Short mmCIF file of C-alpha atoms in Angstrom, two decimals:
data_model
loop_
_atom_site.label_atom_id
_atom_site.label_comp_id
_atom_site.label_asym_id
_atom_site.label_seq_id
_atom_site.Cartn_x
_atom_site.Cartn_y
_atom_site.Cartn_z
CA UNK A 1 0.00 0.00 0.00
CA UNK A 2 1.26 3.46 -0.88
CA UNK A 3 2.47 5.62 2.01
CA UNK A 4 0.09 8.37 0.91
CA UNK A 5 -2.85 5.97 1.25
CA UNK A 6 -1.73 5.05 4.76
CA UNK A 7 -1.60 8.78 5.57
CA UNK A 8 -5.16 9.24 4.28
CA UNK A 9 -6.29 6.32 6.46
CA UNK A 10 -4.52 7.94 9.42
CA UNK A 11 -6.46 11.15 8.67
CA UNK A 12 -9.73 9.21 8.85
CA UNK A 13 -8.63 7.70 12.18
CA UNK A 14 -7.79 11.20 13.40
CA UNK A 15 -11.27 12.35 12.44
CA UNK A 16 -12.81 9.54 14.49
CA UNK A 17 -10.64 10.53 17.47
CA UNK A 18 -11.64 14.17 17.01
CA UNK A 19 -15.31 13.19 17.24
CA UNK A 20 -14.76 10.93 20.26
CA UNK A 21 -12.85 13.45 22.38
CA UNK A 22 -15.82 15.78 23.09
CA UNK A 23 -17.69 12.74 24.40
CA UNK A 24 -14.81 12.07 26.80
CA UNK A 25 -14.92 15.68 27.98
CA UNK A 26 -18.53 15.28 29.07
CA UNK A 27 -21.05 18.04 29.70
CA UNK A 28 -19.96 21.01 31.82
CA UNK A 29 -21.77 21.63 35.12
CA UNK A 30 -23.85 24.72 35.59
CA UNK A 31 -21.66 27.82 35.90
CA UNK A 32 -21.34 29.66 39.17
CA UNK A 33 -23.36 32.68 40.21
CA UNK A 34 -21.45 34.97 37.84
CA UNK A 35 -22.42 34.65 34.16
CA UNK A 36 -19.94 34.14 31.35
CA UNK A 37 -18.91 37.13 29.28
CA UNK A 38 -21.62 38.40 26.96
CA UNK A 39 -22.43 35.99 24.14
CA UNK A 40 -20.53 32.95 25.41
CA UNK A 41 -22.33 29.68 26.14
CA UNK A 42 -19.32 27.33 26.03
CA UNK A 43 -17.12 27.59 29.15
CA UNK A 44 -13.86 26.61 27.44
CA UNK A 45 -14.33 29.28 24.77
CA UNK A 46 -15.22 31.86 27.41
CA UNK A 47 -12.04 30.91 29.25
CA UNK A 48 -9.80 30.93 26.19
CA UNK A 49 -11.03 34.30 24.98
CA UNK A 50 -11.10 36.03 28.38
CA UNK A 51 -9.63 39.52 28.11
CA UNK A 52 -9.95 40.71 31.72
CA UNK A 53 -10.47 39.49 35.28
CA UNK A 54 -14.18 40.33 34.91
CA UNK A 55 -14.41 37.86 32.02
CA UNK A 56 -13.22 35.13 34.40
CA UNK A 57 -15.77 35.83 37.13
CA UNK A 58 -17.71 32.71 36.11
CA UNK A 59 -14.81 30.46 37.20
CA UNK A 60 -14.01 32.27 40.45
CA UNK A 61 -15.28 31.61 43.95
CA UNK A 62 -16.67 28.57 45.75
CA UNK A 63 -19.77 28.47 43.57
CA UNK A 64 -17.63 27.75 40.52
CA UNK A 65 -15.61 24.92 42.11
CA UNK A 66 -17.40 22.21 40.10
CA UNK A 67 -16.90 24.10 36.86
CA UNK A 68 -13.19 24.63 37.60
CA UNK A 69 -12.82 20.91 38.34
CA UNK A 70 -14.51 20.13 35.02
CA UNK A 71 -12.15 22.46 33.17
CA UNK A 72 -9.12 20.89 34.88
CA UNK A 73 -10.42 17.49 33.75
CA UNK A 74 -10.89 18.64 30.16
CA UNK A 75 -7.44 20.21 30.13
CA UNK A 76 -5.89 16.91 31.21
CA UNK A 77 -7.53 15.24 28.20
CA UNK A 78 -6.81 18.19 25.95
CA UNK A 79 -3.14 17.25 25.98
CA UNK A 80 -4.10 14.61 23.43
CA UNK A 81 -6.85 16.45 21.54
CA UNK A 82 -4.43 18.47 19.35
CA UNK A 83 -2.91 15.19 18.18
CA UNK A 84 -6.38 14.24 16.96
CA UNK A 85 -7.66 17.36 15.20
CA UNK A 86 -4.36 18.95 14.10
CA UNK A 87 -2.71 15.55 13.63
CA UNK A 88 -5.58 14.64 11.31
CA UNK A 89 -4.83 17.72 9.24
CA UNK A 90 -1.08 17.08 9.29
CA UNK A 91 -1.28 13.53 7.93
CA UNK A 92 -3.81 14.62 5.31
CA UNK A 93 -1.44 17.31 4.05
CA UNK A 94 1.40 14.77 4.19
CA UNK A 95 -0.61 12.47 1.92
CA UNK A 96 -1.24 15.28 -0.56
CA UNK A 97 2.45 16.18 -0.59
CA UNK A 98 3.47 12.56 -1.18
CA UNK A 99 0.97 12.10 -3.98
CA UNK A 100 2.29 15.04 -5.92
CA UNK A 101 6.01 15.66 -5.26
CA UNK A 102 6.99 19.30 -5.39
CA UNK A 103 3.61 20.51 -4.18
CA UNK A 104 5.03 23.01 -1.73
CA UNK A 105 1.64 24.28 -0.55
CA UNK A 106 0.79 20.87 0.94
CA UNK A 107 4.12 20.77 2.77
CA UNK A 108 3.58 24.32 4.05
CA UNK A 109 0.14 23.31 5.36
CA UNK A 110 1.70 20.26 7.02
CA UNK A 111 4.20 22.49 8.84
CA UNK A 112 1.43 24.85 9.99
CA UNK A 113 -0.67 21.96 11.35
CA UNK A 114 2.30 20.57 13.28
CA UNK A 115 3.06 23.97 14.81
CA UNK A 116 -0.63 24.26 15.77
CA UNK A 117 -0.19 21.17 17.98
CA UNK A 118 2.59 22.87 19.91
CA UNK A 119 0.59 26.10 20.10
CA UNK A 120 -2.37 24.27 21.63
CA UNK A 121 -0.09 22.64 24.21
CA UNK A 122 1.38 26.06 25.10
CA UNK A 123 -2.13 27.47 25.54
CA UNK A 124 -3.05 24.51 27.77
CA UNK A 125 -0.10 25.22 30.06
CA UNK A 126 -1.23 28.81 30.55
CA UNK A 127 -4.83 27.71 31.18
CA UNK A 128 -3.58 25.18 33.74
CA UNK A 129 -1.64 27.87 35.61
CA UNK A 130 -4.64 30.18 35.51
CA UNK A 131 -7.02 27.54 36.88
CA UNK A 132 -4.56 26.74 39.68
CA UNK A 133 -4.45 30.40 40.72
CA UNK A 134 -8.23 30.72 40.58
CA UNK A 135 -8.67 27.57 42.68
CA UNK A 136 -6.39 29.12 45.31
CA UNK A 137 -8.66 32.17 45.42
CA UNK A 138 -6.12 34.48 43.76
CA UNK A 139 -7.05 37.20 41.33
CA UNK A 140 -5.95 36.40 37.76
CA UNK A 141 -2.76 38.29 37.02
CA UNK A 142 -2.74 40.67 34.06
CA UNK A 143 0.49 39.08 32.85
CA UNK A 144 -1.10 35.63 32.78
CA UNK A 145 -4.19 36.96 31.01
CA UNK A 146 -1.97 38.56 28.38
CA UNK A 147 -0.13 35.27 27.91
CA UNK A 148 -3.44 33.43 27.55
CA UNK A 149 -4.64 35.94 24.95
CA UNK A 150 -1.41 35.59 22.98
CA UNK A 151 -1.24 31.80 23.02
CA UNK A 152 -4.95 31.46 22.25
CA UNK A 153 -4.69 33.60 19.15
CA UNK A 154 -1.49 31.93 17.98
CA UNK A 155 -3.35 28.61 18.10
CA UNK A 156 -6.48 29.88 16.41
CA UNK A 157 -4.49 31.83 13.86
CA UNK A 158 -2.62 28.68 12.85
CA UNK A 159 -5.88 26.73 12.58
CA UNK A 160 -7.30 29.49 10.39
CA UNK A 161 -4.17 29.44 8.23
CA UNK A 162 -4.23 25.71 7.56
CA UNK A 163 -8.00 25.92 6.96
CA UNK A 164 -7.30 28.50 4.25
CA UNK A 165 -4.50 26.37 2.79
CA UNK A 166 -6.78 23.32 2.79
CA UNK A 167 -9.35 25.35 0.87
CA UNK A 168 -6.77 26.42 -1.73
CA UNK A 169 -5.51 22.85 -2.13
CA UNK A 170 -9.02 21.53 -2.69
CA UNK A 171 -9.68 24.31 -5.19
CA UNK A 172 -6.52 23.41 -7.08
CA UNK A 173 -7.64 19.79 -7.21
CA UNK A 174 -10.99 20.81 -8.71
CA UNK A 175 -12.83 19.85 -5.52
CA UNK A 176 -14.65 23.14 -5.26
CA UNK A 177 -17.33 22.00 -2.80
CA UNK A 178 -14.71 20.64 -0.40
CA UNK A 179 -12.96 24.02 -0.52
CA UNK A 180 -15.98 25.84 0.93
CA UNK A 181 -15.87 24.62 4.60
CA UNK A 182 -12.18 25.49 4.94
CA UNK A 183 -12.70 28.97 3.53
CA UNK A 184 -15.71 29.54 5.81
CA UNK A 185 -13.76 28.34 8.87
CA UNK A 186 -10.82 30.62 8.06
CA UNK A 187 -13.14 33.61 7.59
CA UNK A 188 -14.96 32.81 10.85
CA UNK A 189 -11.68 32.78 12.79
CA UNK A 190 -10.67 36.07 11.17
CA UNK A 191 -14.06 37.56 12.04
CA UNK A 192 -13.67 36.48 15.67
CA UNK A 193 -10.30 38.19 15.85
CA UNK A 194 -11.61 41.35 14.20
CA UNK A 195 -14.57 41.38 16.63
CA UNK A 196 -12.19 41.50 19.59
CA UNK A 197 -13.07 37.94 20.67
CA UNK A 198 -16.78 38.72 20.85
CA UNK A 199 -18.65 35.84 22.49
CA UNK A 200 -21.42 35.48 19.92
CA UNK A 201 -18.95 35.54 17.01
CA UNK A 202 -16.65 33.05 18.78
CA UNK A 203 -19.54 30.63 19.36
CA UNK A 204 -20.52 30.84 15.67
CA UNK A 205 -16.88 30.22 14.76
CA UNK A 206 -16.80 27.11 16.93
CA UNK A 207 -19.89 25.76 15.18
CA UNK A 208 -18.50 26.48 11.71
CA UNK A 209 -15.32 24.55 12.50
CA UNK A 210 -17.29 21.30 12.74
CA UNK A 211 -18.07 20.93 8.99
CA UNK A 212 -14.49 21.95 8.20
CA UNK A 213 -13.07 19.19 10.43
CA UNK A 214 -15.46 16.67 8.87
CA UNK A 215 -14.23 17.61 5.41
CA UNK A 216 -10.86 15.92 6.07
CA UNK A 217 -12.18 12.34 6.32
CA UNK A 218 -14.56 12.96 3.41
CA UNK A 219 -11.72 14.19 1.21
CA UNK A 220 -9.47 11.34 2.38
CA UNK A 221 -12.08 8.76 1.33
CA UNK A 222 -12.39 10.41 -2.08
CA UNK A 223 -8.63 10.33 -2.62
CA UNK A 224 -8.46 6.71 -1.49
CA UNK A 225 -11.12 5.81 -4.03
CA UNK A 226 -8.85 7.25 -6.70
CA UNK A 227 -10.95 10.23 -7.65
CA UNK A 228 -7.96 12.48 -8.06
CA UNK A 229 -8.16 15.67 -9.98
CA UNK A 230 -6.72 15.26 -13.48
CA UNK A 231 -3.14 16.39 -13.74
CA UNK A 232 -2.24 19.07 -16.25
CA UNK A 233 -0.90 17.70 -19.52
CA UNK A 234 2.81 18.17 -20.00
CA UNK A 235 4.06 20.38 -22.79
CA UNK A 236 5.27 18.69 -25.96
#
């Protein structure tokens, strides 16, 4: 079996793992007395995109102990989640690069996806430190909030970049419909950044990422079935 085919199969396995992980996370408990920042309904997004101590009120105090414990639990599992969703993208781009040697855009996308794994891990470390301080009853430090903001947007920026590259690659391969979810995901991430991490926009972004992630296994199956885009005829 060709190595590229094995990489496509690995992408499908990564997609399965990406779908299973949210089930392992479980449902979050009811938030504490303080509401999440305006527009947020998902605690992890509200935490990631917090810009001030007020935005973290929902995870402070005794009333939020259960929610903090849930977030600590999800962060312990989230060490492996980047290997699923970004690893899925990485092996898919690897397969494309192997199928057509010299296709530098696929190799660039592979590099971006691999860096996104490290960026997610770096963000997780900051979130872990922040949750530890909040559990001790300390006020979140401005320096830690700034670090969280920076690492969060490095991660999301990289995801948006490889979503855009995926879209271009599918467009080049005449798979125009498969290019749409990647382009939409990249635009949604850009819109969230331009909105200043607005809660409603961030929640829409999170929803729009789902069809994009599901496009990887769909595309992998199509490539495995041999429905490659026709190569350009050589001159002469």
